[in-house]
Amino acid sequence: MTTPLAAPVFDDARLLPVLEKVRRQERLSLDDGVLLYRSHDLLAIGYMANLVRERMHGNVTFFNVNRHINPTDVCVASCKLCAFGKKARDPNAYTMSLEDVWARAAQGAAEGITELHIVGGLHPELTLDWYCEMLRGLKQRFPQIHLKAFTMVEVAYLARRFRIPLEEVLRRLREAGLDSMPGGGAEIFSERVRRIICDHKIDGNEWLEVARLAHRMGIQSNCTMLYGHIETEEDRVDHLLRLRALQDETGGFVTYIPLAFHPDNTPLEHLPKTTGFADLKNIAVARLLLDNIPHIKAYWIMMTPKMAQIAQRFGADDIDGTVVEERIYHDAGATTTQGMRRAELLHLIRMAGREPVERDTQYRRVERSETTFAILV
Ligand code: V47
């Protein structure tokens, strides 16, 4: 672990006042955030983020054994950032039956998953009752599995489409078995950018409003930011500070996940892919600005396992999980595998000099016998 008072060599001396604040555990400002994003001194930024990360989590890196299910890719929105959503008339579009969803979950249960991550397109015909039946069926069959399901965008769509108050949508989902919500769909809150990349989605204030309501009802969630398209450094800092302000109010965010834009097969295909430098910087700046969000996740599907491993020394304390069947990033050109075995995650984390801790969705330790588990996944 880093010695807290070691004197680091900073190439970019403008960062020294930020280091002072980090050492005094003072909150960073909008200007600090923009300075961090504009600086090329990645090692200095990573050093500071690592100080904070080790102060919060010591040497531990968290992971979980989970599975993604995307029940449908039919989506009424046509977001330029997305390669996943399809129109109902598209011959390649799919919608799973409830039996399909439950069968995938059964496969996961047999592999010892503790969490299902369920998100999909904005399907014009699937009703709130259908989603509730899906959740109820999952809870009945697999009561031990945490159901982390539906983005703020999907919940807002159900409310609007079927003219049901937001609060009632959330209440009915929770009664049916919803345990918490993932962080997707936040994209970037800047109105200017949102109009271009995801015009058909709820705006940033609405995303935050659904999160506020969910948190007030005791439903925790994650949060994300999509970077590496047409946003500016100021847009990114603004997004992070709006998440931080809501967290001050509700305390309901558990984990923040920066999401690198993957342009393949999207209308924004002409944009360059993000670089390793940008991916690490987004992890580190988030750890420094989001002083009130407990965890920063380096999502290996999005960053590649190798970069997600390095990120464990640049501010991240989580690497996500086994995932098993990822579609959203793979439709947009991700070249990683769609899932990873538990043993591989352990290896990556250990080779970064961190202590792997399997967690459940609420970051409680999961104890398993390594030998029994090796047979399963
Ligand atoms: O909501 C869509 C984004 C999200 C693209 O909460 C794209 O634990 C990049 O939210 N390139 C899905 N990104 C992923 C997500 C997530 C992942 C892992 C863990 C958690 C969690 C949440 O990915 C979408 C959208 O924001 N996205 N298309 C694309 N072409």
Short mmCIF file of C-alpha atoms and ligand atoms in Angstrom, two decimals:
data_model
loop_
_atom_site.label_atom_id
_atom_site.label_comp_id
_atom_site.label_asym_id
_atom_site.label_seq_id
_atom_site.Cartn_x
_atom_site.Cartn_y
_atom_site.Cartn_z
CA MET A 1 0.00 0.00 0.00
CA THR A 2 1.11 3.58 -0.63
CA THR A 3 2.65 5.43 2.31
CA PRO A 4 0.25 8.35 2.84
CA LEU A 5 2.90 11.03 3.28
CA ALA A 6 5.45 9.93 0.67
CA ALA A 7 6.53 12.93 -1.41
CA PRO A 8 5.46 12.13 -4.98
CA VAL A 9 7.04 13.71 -8.02
CA PHE A 10 4.32 15.56 -9.94
CA ASP A 11 5.19 16.54 -13.53
CA ASP A 12 2.21 18.90 -13.53
CA ALA A 13 2.80 21.29 -10.64
CA ARG A 14 -0.72 22.73 -11.05
CA LEU A 15 -1.94 19.54 -9.36
CA LEU A 16 -0.08 20.17 -6.09
CA PRO A 17 -2.93 22.22 -4.51
CA VAL A 18 -5.28 19.33 -5.39
CA LEU A 19 -2.92 16.94 -3.61
CA GLU A 20 -3.08 19.17 -0.52
CA LYS A 21 -6.88 19.01 -0.59
CA VAL A 22 -6.82 15.25 -1.06
CA ARG A 23 -4.50 14.88 1.92
CA ARG A 24 -6.72 17.11 4.05
CA GLN A 25 -9.79 15.19 2.81
CA GLU A 26 -11.32 18.39 1.46
CA ARG A 27 -13.99 18.30 -1.21
CA LEU A 28 -12.75 19.08 -4.75
CA SER A 29 -14.39 21.84 -6.81
CA LEU A 30 -15.61 22.09 -10.39
CA ASP A 31 -12.37 23.86 -11.33
CA ASP A 32 -10.32 21.09 -9.71
CA GLY A 33 -12.26 18.54 -11.75
CA VAL A 34 -11.66 20.37 -15.04
CA LEU A 35 -7.97 20.77 -14.19
CA LEU A 36 -7.69 17.03 -13.50
CA TYR A 37 -9.38 16.16 -16.79
CA ARG A 38 -7.14 18.59 -18.75
CA SER A 39 -3.89 17.48 -17.13
CA HIS A 40 -1.80 14.80 -18.81
CA ASP A 41 -0.07 13.83 -15.57
CA LEU A 42 -1.92 10.54 -15.32
CA LEU A 43 0.47 9.11 -12.75
CA ALA A 44 -0.10 12.06 -10.41
CA ILE A 45 -3.87 11.79 -10.82
CA GLY A 46 -3.72 8.05 -10.29
CA TYR A 47 -1.50 8.48 -7.24
CA MET A 48 -4.06 10.78 -5.62
CA ALA A 49 -6.99 8.55 -6.55
CA ASN A 50 -5.16 5.56 -5.12
CA LEU A 51 -4.61 7.41 -1.84
CA VAL A 52 -8.35 7.93 -1.53
CA ARG A 53 -9.16 4.39 -2.66
CA GLU A 54 -6.80 2.83 -0.12
CA ARG A 55 -8.09 5.13 2.61
CA MET A 56 -11.60 3.85 1.88
CA HIS A 57 -11.02 0.19 1.04
CA GLY A 58 -7.47 -0.71 1.99
CA ASN A 59 -6.06 -3.37 -0.28
CA VAL A 60 -9.34 -5.06 -1.15
CA THR A 61 -10.79 -5.38 -4.67
CA PHE A 62 -14.42 -6.46 -4.80
CA PHE A 63 -16.06 -8.66 -7.43
CA ASN A 64 -19.28 -10.63 -7.65
CA VAL A 65 -20.64 -13.74 -9.28
CA ASN A 66 -23.48 -12.44 -11.38
CA ARG A 67 -25.31 -12.84 -14.67
CA HIS A 68 -26.79 -10.31 -17.06
CA ILE A 69 -30.16 -10.89 -18.69
CA ASN A 70 -31.49 -8.52 -21.37
CA PRO A 71 -35.10 -9.68 -21.85
CA THR A 72 -35.63 -7.66 -25.04
CA ASP A 73 -33.71 -5.43 -27.44
CA VAL A 74 -36.90 -3.91 -28.89
CA CYS A 75 -36.74 -0.19 -28.17
CA VAL A 76 -38.95 2.74 -29.17
CA ALA A 77 -36.02 5.15 -28.74
CA SER A 78 -33.40 5.60 -31.45
CA CYS A 79 -30.37 6.78 -29.49
CA LYS A 80 -27.32 7.52 -31.62
CA LEU A 81 -25.07 6.11 -28.91
CA CYS A 82 -26.67 2.67 -28.96
CA ALA A 83 -26.05 -0.43 -31.08
CA PHE A 84 -28.33 -2.66 -29.00
CA GLY A 85 -31.89 -1.35 -29.44
CA LYS A 86 -33.94 -2.48 -32.45
CA LYS A 87 -37.35 -1.64 -33.85
CA ALA A 88 -40.07 -4.27 -33.30
CA ARG A 89 -40.28 -4.84 -37.08
CA ASP A 90 -36.56 -5.64 -37.34
CA PRO A 91 -36.23 -9.37 -38.14
CA ASN A 92 -33.22 -9.55 -35.81
CA ALA A 93 -35.06 -8.09 -32.81
CA TYR A 94 -35.83 -10.46 -29.96
CA THR A 95 -38.04 -10.62 -26.89
CA MET A 96 -37.63 -13.48 -24.44
CA SER A 97 -40.59 -15.30 -23.02
CA LEU A 98 -40.87 -15.32 -19.23
CA GLU A 99 -39.84 -18.98 -19.38
CA ASP A 100 -36.66 -17.96 -21.28
CA VAL A 101 -35.80 -15.42 -18.60
CA TRP A 102 -36.42 -17.91 -15.80
CA ALA A 103 -34.39 -20.61 -17.61
CA ARG A 104 -31.40 -18.25 -17.92
CA ALA A 105 -31.72 -17.41 -14.24
CA ALA A 106 -31.87 -21.14 -13.40
CA GLN A 107 -28.59 -21.63 -15.27
CA GLY A 108 -27.11 -18.77 -13.22
CA ALA A 109 -28.47 -20.21 -9.98
CA ALA A 110 -26.79 -23.53 -10.77
CA GLU A 111 -23.53 -21.62 -11.20
CA GLY A 112 -23.91 -19.99 -7.79
CA ILE A 113 -24.68 -16.40 -8.83
CA THR A 114 -25.72 -13.95 -6.13
CA GLU A 115 -27.06 -11.26 -8.49
CA LEU A 116 -29.07 -10.90 -11.69
CA HIS A 117 -28.52 -7.68 -13.62
CA ILE A 118 -31.62 -7.20 -15.80
CA VAL A 119 -32.03 -4.36 -18.29
CA GLY A 120 -33.57 -4.10 -21.74
CA GLY A 121 -34.98 -1.84 -24.44
CA LEU A 122 -38.08 0.36 -24.11
CA HIS A 123 -40.55 -2.19 -25.48
CA PRO A 124 -43.89 -0.59 -26.39
CA GLU A 125 -45.98 -3.68 -25.61
CA LEU A 126 -44.45 -5.19 -22.48
CA THR A 127 -46.59 -4.06 -19.56
CA LEU A 128 -45.72 -3.32 -15.96
CA ASP A 129 -47.62 -6.53 -15.08
CA TRP A 130 -45.32 -8.52 -17.39
CA TYR A 131 -42.22 -7.16 -15.68
CA CYS A 132 -43.76 -7.77 -12.23
CA GLU A 133 -44.56 -11.35 -13.19
CA MET A 134 -40.98 -11.78 -14.37
CA LEU A 135 -39.65 -10.54 -11.01
CA ARG A 136 -42.15 -12.56 -8.97
CA GLY A 137 -41.26 -15.71 -10.91
CA LEU A 138 -37.56 -15.09 -10.31
CA LYS A 139 -37.99 -14.43 -6.57
CA GLN A 140 -40.17 -17.51 -6.11
CA ARG A 141 -37.70 -19.76 -7.86
CA PHE A 142 -34.45 -18.18 -6.63
CA PRO A 143 -35.10 -16.26 -3.40
CA GLN A 144 -31.38 -16.14 -2.65
CA ILE A 145 -30.55 -14.09 -5.78
CA HIS A 146 -30.52 -10.28 -5.60
CA LEU A 147 -32.51 -8.70 -8.43
CA LYS A 148 -30.77 -5.54 -9.68
CA ALA A 149 -33.05 -4.49 -12.48
CA PHE A 150 -34.28 -1.66 -14.74
CA THR A 151 -32.57 1.65 -15.36
CA MET A 152 -34.17 4.97 -14.40
CA VAL A 153 -34.98 5.29 -18.11
CA GLU A 154 -36.99 2.04 -18.23
CA VAL A 155 -38.92 2.92 -15.08
CA ALA A 156 -39.74 6.41 -16.42
CA TYR A 157 -40.88 4.86 -19.71
CA LEU A 158 -43.24 2.40 -17.99
CA ALA A 159 -44.74 5.29 -16.02
CA ARG A 160 -45.28 7.42 -19.12
CA ARG A 161 -46.40 4.66 -21.48
CA PHE A 162 -49.04 3.24 -19.14
CA ARG A 163 -49.84 6.53 -17.35
CA ILE A 164 -48.95 5.20 -13.90
CA PRO A 165 -47.31 7.52 -11.35
CA LEU A 166 -43.57 6.88 -11.05
CA GLU A 167 -43.85 6.09 -7.39
CA GLU A 168 -46.44 3.40 -8.07
CA VAL A 169 -44.28 1.82 -10.78
CA LEU A 170 -41.39 1.61 -8.33
CA ARG A 171 -43.62 0.34 -5.53
CA ARG A 172 -45.10 -2.42 -7.68
CA LEU A 173 -41.70 -3.49 -8.98
CA ARG A 174 -40.36 -3.59 -5.45
CA GLU A 175 -43.35 -5.61 -4.20
CA ALA A 176 -42.74 -8.06 -7.07
CA GLY A 177 -39.11 -8.59 -6.03
CA LEU A 178 -36.94 -5.70 -7.24
CA ASP A 179 -34.02 -5.31 -4.80
CA SER A 180 -32.00 -2.48 -6.34
CA MET A 181 -31.36 -0.70 -9.64
CA PRO A 182 -28.33 -0.60 -11.96
CA GLY A 183 -26.72 2.66 -13.01
CA GLY A 184 -27.28 2.69 -16.77
CA GLY A 185 -29.05 5.20 -18.96
CA ALA A 186 -27.55 8.27 -17.27
CA GLU A 187 -25.29 8.86 -20.31
CA ILE A 188 -24.24 12.47 -19.79
CA PHE A 189 -26.56 15.03 -18.22
CA SER A 190 -25.56 17.98 -20.47
CA GLU A 191 -28.72 18.99 -22.38
CA ARG A 192 -26.69 20.00 -25.45
CA VAL A 193 -24.98 16.60 -25.73
CA ARG A 194 -28.08 14.60 -24.80
CA ARG A 195 -30.02 16.23 -27.65
CA ILE A 196 -27.49 14.74 -30.05
CA ILE A 197 -26.65 11.32 -28.63
CA CYS A 198 -29.91 10.24 -26.98
CA ASP A 199 -32.63 12.67 -27.91
CA HIS A 200 -35.45 10.21 -27.19
CA LYS A 201 -34.46 9.50 -23.62
CA ILE A 202 -35.59 11.26 -20.45
CA ASP A 203 -33.39 14.27 -19.74
CA GLY A 204 -30.72 14.43 -17.05
CA ASN A 205 -32.99 16.06 -14.47
CA GLU A 206 -35.59 13.35 -14.97
CA TRP A 207 -32.95 10.62 -14.57
CA LEU A 208 -31.89 12.22 -11.29
CA GLU A 209 -35.52 12.62 -10.22
CA VAL A 210 -36.26 8.89 -10.68
CA ALA A 211 -33.08 8.06 -8.75
CA ARG A 212 -34.09 10.49 -5.98
CA LEU A 213 -37.52 8.86 -5.71
CA ALA A 214 -36.11 5.33 -5.73
CA HIS A 215 -33.57 6.21 -3.04
CA ARG A 216 -36.25 7.87 -0.90
CA MET A 217 -38.28 4.67 -1.15
CA GLY A 218 -35.27 2.70 0.10
CA ILE A 219 -34.27 1.31 -3.30
CA GLN A 220 -30.51 1.77 -3.72
CA SER A 221 -28.94 2.13 -7.15
CA ASN A 222 -25.72 2.52 -9.01
CA CYS A 223 -24.86 5.41 -11.30
CA THR A 224 -22.87 5.79 -14.52
CA MET A 225 -21.55 8.32 -17.02
CA LEU A 226 -20.99 7.66 -20.71
CA TYR A 227 -17.81 9.42 -21.87
CA GLY A 228 -15.66 9.51 -24.99
CA HIS A 229 -18.13 10.82 -27.59
CA ILE A 230 -18.83 14.55 -28.08
CA GLU A 231 -18.82 15.74 -24.48
CA THR A 232 -16.40 18.32 -23.07
CA GLU A 233 -14.38 18.13 -19.86
CA GLU A 234 -16.84 20.59 -18.30
CA ASP A 235 -19.77 18.31 -19.24
CA ARG A 236 -18.09 15.41 -17.46
CA VAL A 237 -17.36 17.37 -14.31
CA ASP A 238 -20.90 18.79 -14.32
CA HIS A 239 -22.28 15.25 -14.57
CA LEU A 240 -20.16 14.00 -11.67
CA LEU A 241 -21.04 16.97 -9.48
CA ARG A 242 -24.75 16.46 -10.13
CA LEU A 243 -24.40 12.84 -9.00
CA ARG A 244 -22.44 14.00 -5.95
CA ALA A 245 -25.12 16.56 -5.05
CA LEU A 246 -27.89 13.94 -5.23
CA GLN A 247 -25.79 11.57 -3.14
CA ASP A 248 -25.44 14.29 -0.47
CA GLU A 249 -29.22 14.37 -0.39
CA THR A 250 -30.13 10.66 -0.49
CA GLY A 251 -27.05 8.51 0.13
CA GLY A 252 -28.65 5.96 -2.21
CA PHE A 253 -25.84 5.44 -4.74
CA VAL A 254 -23.67 2.44 -3.99
CA THR A 255 -21.29 2.31 -6.94
CA TYR A 256 -20.29 4.59 -9.80
CA ILE A 257 -19.25 3.07 -13.13
CA PRO A 258 -17.68 5.24 -15.86
CA LEU A 259 -18.70 3.81 -19.24
CA ALA A 260 -16.46 4.34 -22.28
CA PHE A 261 -18.42 4.93 -25.49
CA HIS A 262 -18.06 2.07 -28.00
CA PRO A 263 -18.92 3.49 -31.43
CA ASP A 264 -19.10 0.36 -33.63
CA ASN A 265 -22.49 -0.29 -35.27
CA THR A 266 -23.90 3.01 -33.98
CA PRO A 267 -24.71 6.17 -36.01
CA LEU A 268 -21.65 7.70 -34.28
CA GLU A 269 -19.34 5.05 -35.73
CA HIS A 270 -17.07 7.76 -37.18
CA LEU A 271 -15.94 8.78 -33.68
CA PRO A 272 -12.65 7.36 -32.44
CA LYS A 273 -12.65 4.82 -29.61
CA THR A 274 -11.51 5.95 -26.18
CA THR A 275 -7.88 5.37 -25.23
CA GLY A 276 -6.43 3.53 -22.26
CA PHE A 277 -5.24 6.89 -20.95
CA ALA A 278 -8.78 8.31 -20.98
CA ASP A 279 -10.26 5.17 -19.44
CA LEU A 280 -7.86 5.27 -16.48
CA LYS A 281 -8.29 9.01 -16.05
CA ASN A 282 -12.07 8.63 -15.86
CA ILE A 283 -11.71 6.09 -13.08
CA ALA A 284 -9.25 8.26 -11.16
CA VAL A 285 -11.08 11.59 -11.52
CA ALA A 286 -14.31 9.92 -10.41
CA ARG A 287 -12.65 8.57 -7.25
CA LEU A 288 -11.37 12.06 -6.49
CA LEU A 289 -14.60 14.00 -7.16
CA LEU A 290 -17.18 11.49 -5.87
CA ASP A 291 -16.09 11.63 -2.25
CA ASN A 292 -19.49 10.41 -1.05
CA ILE A 293 -20.05 7.38 -3.31
CA PRO A 294 -18.53 4.30 -1.68
CA HIS A 295 -17.41 2.27 -4.71
CA ILE A 296 -15.87 2.88 -8.14
CA LYS A 297 -16.20 -0.01 -10.56
CA ALA A 298 -13.81 -0.73 -13.43
CA TYR A 299 -16.21 -2.69 -15.66
CA TRP A 300 -13.91 -5.21 -17.35
CA ILE A 301 -16.33 -5.81 -20.25
CA MET A 302 -16.03 -2.14 -21.18
CA MET A 303 -12.33 -1.55 -20.33
CA THR A 304 -10.91 -5.00 -21.13
CA PRO A 305 -9.74 -7.21 -18.25
CA LYS A 306 -6.17 -5.89 -18.52
CA MET A 307 -7.17 -2.24 -18.13
CA ALA A 308 -9.69 -3.05 -15.39
CA GLN A 309 -6.85 -4.74 -13.53
CA ILE A 310 -4.59 -1.68 -13.81
CA ALA A 311 -7.54 0.51 -12.77
CA GLN A 312 -7.36 -1.20 -9.36
CA ARG A 313 -4.31 1.02 -8.74
CA PHE A 314 -5.92 4.16 -10.21
CA GLY A 315 -8.92 4.56 -7.92
CA ALA A 316 -11.17 1.57 -8.62
CA ASP A 317 -12.04 -0.92 -5.87
CA ASP A 318 -14.38 -3.14 -7.90
CA ILE A 319 -14.02 -5.03 -11.17
CA ASP A 320 -17.67 -6.20 -11.66
CA GLY A 321 -18.44 -9.89 -11.98
CA THR A 322 -18.72 -13.00 -14.07
CA VAL A 323 -21.48 -11.38 -16.26
CA VAL A 324 -21.86 -14.53 -18.48
CA GLU A 325 -23.90 -13.06 -21.34
CA GLU A 326 -23.24 -9.40 -22.14
CA ARG A 327 -25.01 -7.90 -25.18
CA ILE A 328 -25.07 -4.07 -25.03
CA TYR A 329 -21.30 -3.59 -25.39
CA HIS A 330 -20.85 -6.58 -27.67
CA ASP A 331 -23.40 -5.20 -30.13
CA ALA A 332 -21.26 -2.03 -30.12
CA GLY A 333 -18.05 -3.86 -30.97
CA ALA A 334 -16.59 -4.94 -27.62
CA THR A 335 -13.94 -7.59 -28.26
CA THR A 336 -13.83 -9.02 -24.74
CA THR A 337 -15.43 -12.36 -23.95
CA GLN A 338 -19.06 -12.19 -22.84
CA GLY A 339 -18.31 -13.65 -19.44
CA MET A 340 -15.44 -14.52 -17.15
CA ARG A 341 -14.89 -17.37 -14.73
CA ARG A 342 -14.54 -16.62 -11.04
CA ALA A 343 -11.04 -18.10 -11.02
CA GLU A 344 -9.91 -15.67 -13.74
CA LEU A 345 -11.23 -12.70 -11.78
CA LEU A 346 -9.35 -13.91 -8.70
CA HIS A 347 -6.16 -14.21 -10.75
CA LEU A 348 -6.45 -10.72 -12.26
CA ILE A 349 -7.03 -9.14 -8.86
CA ARG A 350 -4.22 -11.06 -7.14
CA MET A 351 -1.76 -10.20 -9.92
CA ALA A 352 -2.51 -6.51 -9.26
CA GLY A 353 -1.38 -7.08 -5.66
CA ARG A 354 -4.90 -6.68 -4.33
CA GLU A 355 -6.88 -8.98 -2.09
CA PRO A 356 -9.95 -10.30 -3.91
CA VAL A 357 -13.17 -10.25 -1.94
CA GLU A 358 -16.31 -11.75 -3.39
CA ARG A 359 -19.23 -9.52 -2.45
CA ASP A 360 -22.98 -9.60 -2.88
CA THR A 361 -24.77 -6.58 -4.36
CA GLN A 362 -24.75 -4.84 -0.97
CA TYR A 363 -21.02 -5.45 -0.57
CA ARG A 364 -21.36 -8.10 2.11
CA ARG A 365 -18.63 -10.75 1.91
CA VAL A 366 -19.63 -14.01 0.27
CA GLU A 367 -17.82 -17.04 1.65
CA ARG A 368 -17.46 -20.11 -0.55
CA SER A 369 -15.38 -23.19 -0.56
CA GLU A 370 -12.90 -22.71 -3.42
CA THR A 371 -12.81 -26.41 -4.25
CA THR A 372 -16.58 -26.87 -4.57
CA PHE A 373 -16.84 -23.70 -6.56
CA ALA A 374 -14.08 -24.56 -8.99
CA ILE A 375 -16.30 -27.36 -10.28
CA LEU A 376 -19.16 -24.96 -10.99
CA VAL A 377 -17.59 -22.03 -12.84
O1 V47 B 1 -27.35 2.07 -20.15
C1 V47 B 1 -25.21 1.84 -24.42
C2 V47 B 1 -24.39 2.33 -22.08
C3 V47 B 1 -25.18 1.06 -20.38
C4 V47 B 1 -23.38 1.96 -25.51
O2 V47 B 1 -25.02 -0.77 -12.49
C5 V47 B 1 -23.15 2.14 -24.15
O3 V47 B 1 -23.61 -2.31 -11.90
C6 V47 B 1 -20.96 2.36 -24.58
O4 V47 B 1 -25.22 0.49 -17.32
N1 V47 B 1 -21.11 2.22 -25.91
C7 V47 B 1 -25.30 -0.39 -19.95
N2 V47 B 1 -21.94 2.33 -23.69
C8 V47 B 1 -24.19 -0.81 -19.01
C9 V47 B 1 -24.46 -0.41 -17.60
C10 V47 B 1 -23.79 -1.14 -16.50
C11 V47 B 1 -22.76 -2.01 -16.77
C12 V47 B 1 -22.15 -2.70 -15.73
C13 V47 B 1 -22.59 -2.56 -14.43
C14 V47 B 1 -23.63 -1.70 -14.16
C15 V47 B 1 -24.13 -1.58 -12.76
C16 V47 B 1 -24.24 -0.96 -15.18
O5 V47 B 1 -24.18 1.13 -21.36
C17 V47 B 1 -26.36 1.69 -21.03
C18 V47 B 1 -25.72 2.88 -21.67
O6 V47 B 1 -25.51 3.88 -20.74
N3 V47 B 1 -24.28 2.08 -23.53
N4 V47 B 1 -24.67 1.75 -25.67
C19 V47 B 1 -22.31 2.02 -26.42
N5 V47 B 1 -22.45 1.91 -27.74
#
